[in-house]
Amino acid sequence: MIKNKVFHLQTENTSYIIRVLESGQIENLYYGKKIREMDDYSPLYEKVSCETPNSIMYDRKLYPNLTLDNMCLEYSSIGKGDLRESLVELSLEDGSTTVDFKVTGFKEYEGREKIKGLPSAHSYNEDVKTLEISLYDEIIDVTMTLYYHVFYNANVITRHVKLKNGTISSLKVNRLMSMQLDIPKCNHTLVTFDGAWAREMERHDKKLCHGIFVNDSKCGTSSNRHNPFVIIRDNECTEEAGECYGVNLVYSGNHAEIIEVNQYDKIRILNGINPYLFQFNLGMDEELETPEAVLSYSKEGLNGLSHNMHKFVNENIVPENFRYKERPVLINNWEATYFNFNESKLMGLANKAADLGIELFVLDDGWFGNRNDDKSSLGDWFVNTKKLKGGLEGICKKVNALGMDFGLWFEPEMISEDSELYRKHPDWAVTSPGRTPSTGRNQLILDLTRQEVRDYLVDSISKILDSADIKYIKWDMNRNFSDMYSRNLGANGQGEFFHRYVLGLYDIYERLTSAYPNILFEGCSSGGNRFDLGILCYMPQIWTSDDTDANERVTIQTGASYGYPQSTMGAHVSVCPNHQSLRVTGIDTRFNVASFGVLGYELNLSEISSFDRNAIKEQVKFYKENRSVLQFGDFYRIKNIYDTNNPSWMAVSKDKTEAVLGFYQRLQKPNPSGDIIRTIGLSDDLRYNVKARREKINIKVFGDLINQLSPVRIKKDGILHEVISKVYTMDSENEEYTVYGDLLNEAGFKATQQFACSGYNDQVRLLGDFGSRLYKITSVNVTK
Ligand code: GLA
């Protein structure tokens, strides 16, 4: 609704209200829980009744008392009294920096237009409306357009900015953020998701106080250091209740989220391309568009915010062909073979995988050029026929004959110095003049700002894709940037390098995904070094972390779940001791964690025990039966994992007739107090059957306690112990209830007693360190 220069944007549960000031700037009046449309919004105006001491008066004659420094503004610039962090910073030809944009008009329409050269949220489901506000600075002849896209069902508003030079022969843009949101609130906490290789997405909460906090990446990718998704929450907000704002960015390069609390306790949030090393030149009539910022608000706590974000990603971010499309269970050969494989070894793995019900075979690194370790061949995208005698076509056909699809790993953005490509085009690598380039994982980065480099990649990858029936691609990117410089950009253009690299990357994605719309792409960057909405616009899933340790994955996937749905998180069951942590966890715990993502297996199936093989067969069956709710159900974090030994997750189908609950234990306590397991999100009025998923117990977990029962002495780990453990397994507890949802939601069920050193029967819950259990919850009112 637009009335008296007030714009009231509404989603299903939120309102976003702004107004054009007499002076031409835009004030943010309110962003929060939905309120009705009305005639008079003046209670929300910032009142300026007298001059504020020690402040800059914007225009004493025309607008007495107006100071921009104490206004909630939709954008800000430099030089007119707003002394906070700004959305835009320009350098003009004459060296001046003062900029003052004023509203000149607006447009409102159904749907949206795409952002040129960048991915943007899709409007498949026709619930998108756009508001465009035009602004102009007549002194410098530069136009700025603010875009607002309202995604009604997801409770998301996205924003971005376009800047257009008029007649300045060389305008330098030193900063152009995607959005600015000022909220007049104190007592708020900033939540960020930080990490490193193998421990991505750790949640950190920081109480906001006066000053500036920057969450950013300078890696060239969106990074595992600081994910672009941040939350600003009320200090009292919990998983289940309270108000919070989520902010994300549809971008895969250097980003920055700048959060400032000023002298009037107002919080300013800016996000967009990181101003670090950024300077973009605009000639006459040229324009620059920012990536799209994503905003959401919830009064239903952090779970409510996650539901908005999940819906938005599932409906408006991932490519149309993969919207709510169930993802296959895969086997990946990386941790099974690393570089040491040939066709017969791979087919051995594929055969075992097919027997277990696995649907997609993924051939990882090492199939191309002369690549036998990580020191060579990146860039040489042709098959190594020494390893794969029948080429890709040969192995692909054999895998297909087993009833499985075939997928392939690439790392296209890289070049090894020891490669044919490098010997031919050394100048295609990113290096800084006169310096020996620093490396990461022994490799250099290709200069994607160059058209001929992009054409080479699209061409060579297309040839591979046309050579066999490839249904899946894992697109890896294994190093951060150094020696930033492009021979393509000249002395004045190096400030454009990082952004132009990302634009180049998106150009390649756009060309490949539109030519091969049915190939499932999985993003990867040493695990989660580029887990962001830009990637998800082309690749519906991302390898969340190289760390497959189940206990660590609980933390990583919990962190990721705040902003990203289960359907986006690649999650594999691997061997133990785990290759990243050497930790040992049970085969079912590894599954119980991975099943809340896109399930895969990544271990040598030829060398596992029959116990594990049987377990995996059951797991794959269970996953397929419950895949829809596990990948696309509403996801809840039940307890805050930071103050409990028992983090728990739940996924509930949209119609609330089915759910799966995952209960995880960090460490075993002897004689522990009872666990009360409470659900969230079931219908109070439906009757549900809750049933613990039965697992098998290897009797070896009891160690020499087995002698308490055995008539003959059994030596721990001796031959007899081994034989008995192979032929005799026990079932986990038999626990089941049929009750109404309100009991489960409000009171929860008291789970059967954990092992307490005094025997075992089918009512004892044996979890141990890193133990876990899945509970299947089904409405009994519905016959399936
Ligand atoms: C990266 C990925 C791994 C694997 C290797 C292959 O580390 O994250 O999953 O593909 O590369 O070299």
PDB file of N, CA, C and O in Angstrom, residues 15 56 62 118 166 226 446 448 486 609 624 627 641 679 684 746 755:
ATOM      1  N   SER A  15       5.282  -6.731   8.564  1.00  0.00           N
ATOM      2  CA  SER A  15       5.062  -5.427   7.931  1.00  0.00           C
ATOM      3  C   SER A  15       6.396  -4.693   7.838  1.00  0.00           C
ATOM      4  O   SER A  15       7.205  -4.748   8.782  1.00  0.00           O
ATOM      5  N   ILE A  56      24.882  17.681  12.934  1.00  0.00           N
ATOM      6  CA  ILE A  56      24.841  18.439  11.690  1.00  0.00           C
ATOM      7  C   ILE A  56      23.373  18.632  11.304  1.00  0.00           C
ATOM      8  O   ILE A  56      22.616  17.658  11.229  1.00  0.00           O
ATOM      9  N   LEU A  62      15.389  25.055   5.125  1.00  0.00           N
ATOM     10  CA  LEU A  62      14.223  24.347   4.593  1.00  0.00           C
ATOM     11  C   LEU A  62      13.623  23.344   5.570  1.00  0.00           C
ATOM     12  O   LEU A  62      12.418  23.170   5.638  1.00  0.00           O
ATOM     13  N   LEU A 118      23.983 -11.431 -12.040  1.00  0.00           N
ATOM     14  CA  LEU A 118      24.008 -12.030 -10.697  1.00  0.00           C
ATOM     15  C   LEU A 118      22.801 -12.941 -10.519  1.00  0.00           C
ATOM     16  O   LEU A 118      21.759 -12.699 -11.126  1.00  0.00           O
ATOM     17  N   GLY A 166      25.505   9.243 -14.726  1.00  0.00           N
ATOM     18  CA  GLY A 166      24.965  10.025 -15.834  1.00  0.00           C
ATOM     19  C   GLY A 166      26.088  10.504 -16.741  1.00  0.00           C
ATOM     20  O   GLY A 166      26.499   9.802 -17.661  1.00  0.00           O
ATOM     21  N   HIS A 226      33.306 -16.845   8.186  1.00  0.00           N
ATOM     22  CA  HIS A 226      32.107 -16.119   8.636  1.00  0.00           C
ATOM     23  C   HIS A 226      31.053 -16.233   7.539  1.00  0.00           C
ATOM     24  O   HIS A 226      31.202 -15.612   6.490  1.00  0.00           O
ATOM     25  N   LEU A 446      42.293 -19.830 -11.584  1.00  0.00           N
ATOM     26  CA  LEU A 446      42.162 -19.306 -12.949  1.00  0.00           C
ATOM     27  C   LEU A 446      41.486 -17.931 -12.913  1.00  0.00           C
ATOM     28  O   LEU A 446      40.599 -17.689 -12.092  1.00  0.00           O
ATOM     29  N   LEU A 448      38.945 -15.901 -13.815  1.00  0.00           N
ATOM     30  CA  LEU A 448      37.609 -16.001 -14.429  1.00  0.00           C
ATOM     31  C   LEU A 448      37.079 -14.658 -14.906  1.00  0.00           C
ATOM     32  O   LEU A 448      35.990 -14.585 -15.477  1.00  0.00           O
ATOM     33  N   SER A 486      44.489  -9.117 -12.096  1.00  0.00           N
ATOM     34  CA  SER A 486      44.099  -9.642 -13.399  1.00  0.00           C
ATOM     35  C   SER A 486      44.734  -8.819 -14.498  1.00  0.00           C
ATOM     36  O   SER A 486      44.639  -7.589 -14.485  1.00  0.00           O
ATOM     37  N   SER A 609      32.233 -54.419   8.044  1.00  0.00           N
ATOM     38  CA  SER A 609      31.765 -55.674   8.633  1.00  0.00           C
ATOM     39  C   SER A 609      30.349 -55.974   8.156  1.00  0.00           C
ATOM     40  O   SER A 609      29.630 -55.072   7.687  1.00  0.00           O
ATOM     41  N   LYS A 624      14.764 -43.697   2.582  1.00  0.00           N
ATOM     42  CA  LYS A 624      13.898 -43.551   1.405  1.00  0.00           C
ATOM     43  C   LYS A 624      12.440 -43.432   1.825  1.00  0.00           C
ATOM     44  O   LYS A 624      11.687 -42.643   1.255  1.00  0.00           O
ATOM     45  N   ARG A 627      12.208 -39.884   3.298  1.00  0.00           N
ATOM     46  CA  ARG A 627      13.045 -38.870   2.656  1.00  0.00           C
ATOM     47  C   ARG A 627      12.335 -37.533   2.518  1.00  0.00           C
ATOM     48  O   ARG A 627      12.933 -36.482   2.724  1.00  0.00           O
ATOM     49  N   ILE A 641      21.771 -26.499  21.814  1.00  0.00           N
ATOM     50  CA  ILE A 641      22.831 -27.486  21.987  1.00  0.00           C
ATOM     51  C   ILE A 641      23.976 -26.964  22.844  1.00  0.00           C
ATOM     52  O   ILE A 641      24.856 -27.699  23.227  1.00  0.00           O
ATOM     53  N   THR A 679       8.483 -32.888  21.932  1.00  0.00           N
ATOM     54  CA  THR A 679       8.424 -32.576  20.502  1.00  0.00           C
ATOM     55  C   THR A 679       8.091 -31.101  20.308  1.00  0.00           C
ATOM     56  O   THR A 679       7.646 -30.426  21.239  1.00  0.00           O
ATOM     57  N   ASP A 684      -1.573 -30.413  18.140  1.00  0.00           N
ATOM     58  CA  ASP A 684      -2.074 -30.804  19.460  1.00  0.00           C
ATOM     59  C   ASP A 684      -3.232 -31.788  19.339  1.00  0.00           C
ATOM     60  O   ASP A 684      -3.461 -32.619  20.218  1.00  0.00           O
ATOM     61  N   GLU A 746       3.668 -30.578  24.891  1.00  0.00           N
ATOM     62  CA  GLU A 746       3.732 -29.841  26.159  1.00  0.00           C
ATOM     63  C   GLU A 746       4.566 -30.568  27.207  1.00  0.00           C
ATOM     64  O   GLU A 746       5.388 -29.960  27.888  1.00  0.00           O
ATOM     65  N   PHE A 755      21.173 -47.292  30.042  1.00  0.00           N
ATOM     66  CA  PHE A 755      21.992 -48.343  30.644  1.00  0.00           C
ATOM     67  C   PHE A 755      22.590 -47.830  31.966  1.00  0.00           C
ATOM     68  O   PHE A 755      23.118 -46.728  32.026  1.00  0.00           O
TER      69      PHE A 755
END
